[in-house]
CSV table of C-alpha atoms in Angstrom, one decimal:
chain,number,residue,atom,x,y,z
A,15,MET,CA,0.0,0.0,-0.3
A,16,THR,CA,1.2,3.4,-0.9
A,17,GLY,CA,-0.9,5.1,1.4
A,18,SER,CA,-2.1,7.6,-1.3
A,19,GLY,CA,-5.4,6.2,-2.4
A,20,GLY,CA,-3.4,3.5,-5.0
A,21,GLN,CA,-1.4,6.2,-6.9
A,22,SER,CA,1.5,5.1,-8.8
A,23,PRO,CA,4.9,7.1,-8.0
A,24,ALA,CA,4.9,9.1,-10.8
A,25,GLU,CA,1.2,10.4,-10.1
A,26,GLN,CA,2.4,11.3,-6.6
A,27,HIS,CA,5.2,13.0,-7.9
A,28,LEU,CA,3.8,14.9,-10.9
A,29,GLY,CA,0.4,14.4,-10.8
A,30,ASP,CA,-1.1,15.7,-14.1
A,31,ARG,CA,1.8,17.3,-15.0
A,32,LEU,CA,3.1,14.3,-16.3
A,33,ALA,CA,0.6,13.6,-18.8
A,34,ALA,CA,0.5,17.2,-20.0
A,35,LEU,CA,4.4,16.9,-20.5
A,36,VAL,CA,3.8,14.1,-22.9
A,37,ASP,CA,1.0,15.9,-24.7
A,38,GLY,CA,3.2,19.3,-24.9
A,39,GLU,CA,0.5,21.3,-22.8
A,40,LEU,CA,3.0,22.7,-20.3
A,41,GLY,CA,4.5,26.1,-20.1
A,42,HIS,CA,8.1,26.6,-20.2
A,43,ASP,CA,8.9,26.9,-16.7
A,44,SER,CA,6.4,24.1,-15.6
A,45,ARG,CA,8.1,21.8,-18.5
A,46,GLU,CA,11.7,22.5,-17.2
A,47,ARG,CA,10.5,21.7,-13.8
A,48,VAL,CA,8.7,18.3,-14.9
A,49,LEU,CA,12.0,17.2,-16.9
A,50,ALA,CA,14.4,18.1,-14.0
A,51,HIS,CA,12.3,15.8,-11.9
A,52,LEU,CA,12.5,13.0,-14.7
A,53,ALA,CA,15.9,13.3,-14.7
A,54,THR,CA,16.5,12.2,-11.4
A,55,CYS,CA,13.1,9.7,-10.9
A,56,GLY,CA,13.7,6.5,-12.6
A,57,LYS,CA,9.8,5.6,-11.8
A,58,CYS,CA,8.6,8.6,-13.4
A,59,LYS,CA,10.8,8.7,-16.2
A,60,ALA,CA,9.5,5.2,-17.0
A,61,GLU,CA,6.0,6.2,-16.7
A,62,ALA,CA,6.3,9.1,-19.0
A,63,ASP,CA,8.0,6.6,-21.5
A,64,ALA,CA,5.0,4.5,-21.2
A,65,GLN,CA,2.6,7.3,-21.8
A,66,ARG,CA,4.7,8.3,-24.7
A,67,ARG,CA,4.6,4.9,-26.3
A,68,LEU,CA,0.7,4.8,-25.6
A,69,LYS,CA,0.0,8.0,-27.4
A,70,SER,CA,2.3,6.8,-30.2
A,71,VAL,CA,0.3,3.7,-30.5
A,72,PHE,CA,-3.1,5.7,-30.3
A,73,ALA,CA,-1.8,8.3,-33.1
A,74,GLU,CA,-1.1,5.3,-35.4
A,75,THR,CA,-4.3,3.6,-34.9
A,76,ALA,CA,-7.1,4.4,-37.4
A,77,PRO,CA,-10.6,5.0,-36.0
A,78,PRO,CA,-13.2,2.3,-37.0
A,79,PRO,CA,-15.3,3.0,-39.6
A,80,PRO,CA,-19.0,4.2,-39.0
A,81,SER,CA,-21.5,1.3,-38.9
A,82,GLU,CA,-24.4,0.9,-41.2
A,83,GLY,CA,-26.9,2.0,-38.7
A,84,PHE,CA,-25.1,5.4,-38.2
A,85,LEU,CA,-24.6,6.0,-41.7
A,86,ALA,CA,-28.5,5.3,-42.1
A,87,ARG,CA,-29.4,7.6,-39.5
A,88,LEU,CA,-27.3,10.4,-41.0
A,89,HIS,CA,-28.9,9.8,-44.4
A,90,SER,CA,-32.4,10.1,-42.7
A,91,LEU,CA,-31.7,13.3,-41.3
A,92,PRO,CA,-32.9,16.5,-43.3
A,93,GLY,CA,-30.2,17.5,-45.8
A,94,GLY,CA,-28.6,14.6,-45.5
A,95,GLY,CA,-29.4,12.3,-48.3
A,96,PRO,CA,-27.6,12.0,-51.6
A,97,GLY,CA,-28.4,14.7,-53.9
A,98,ASP,CA,-30.0,16.8,-51.3
A,99,ASP,CA,-28.2,20.4,-51.7
A,100,ARG,CA,-30.3,22.2,-49.5
A,101,GLY,CA,-27.9,24.0,-47.3
């Protein structure tokens, strides 16, 4: 038990700043502080690396095609049918 509600060491150390770093959402000063922490904390660095790999997998994965039912509902909307040039 960690005594912190089951959070990983990276969550305890950096919280949401770790995900913000991976997503490129930190300002310069915050980014520098997080990078300095990662330089000295192997567990947080490993978590950051894992999040980067996961983000890469999601970026390379194509979304599923829309279902036939969804497409049928779209076509049934006003202005959604082929040849309907109302607009």
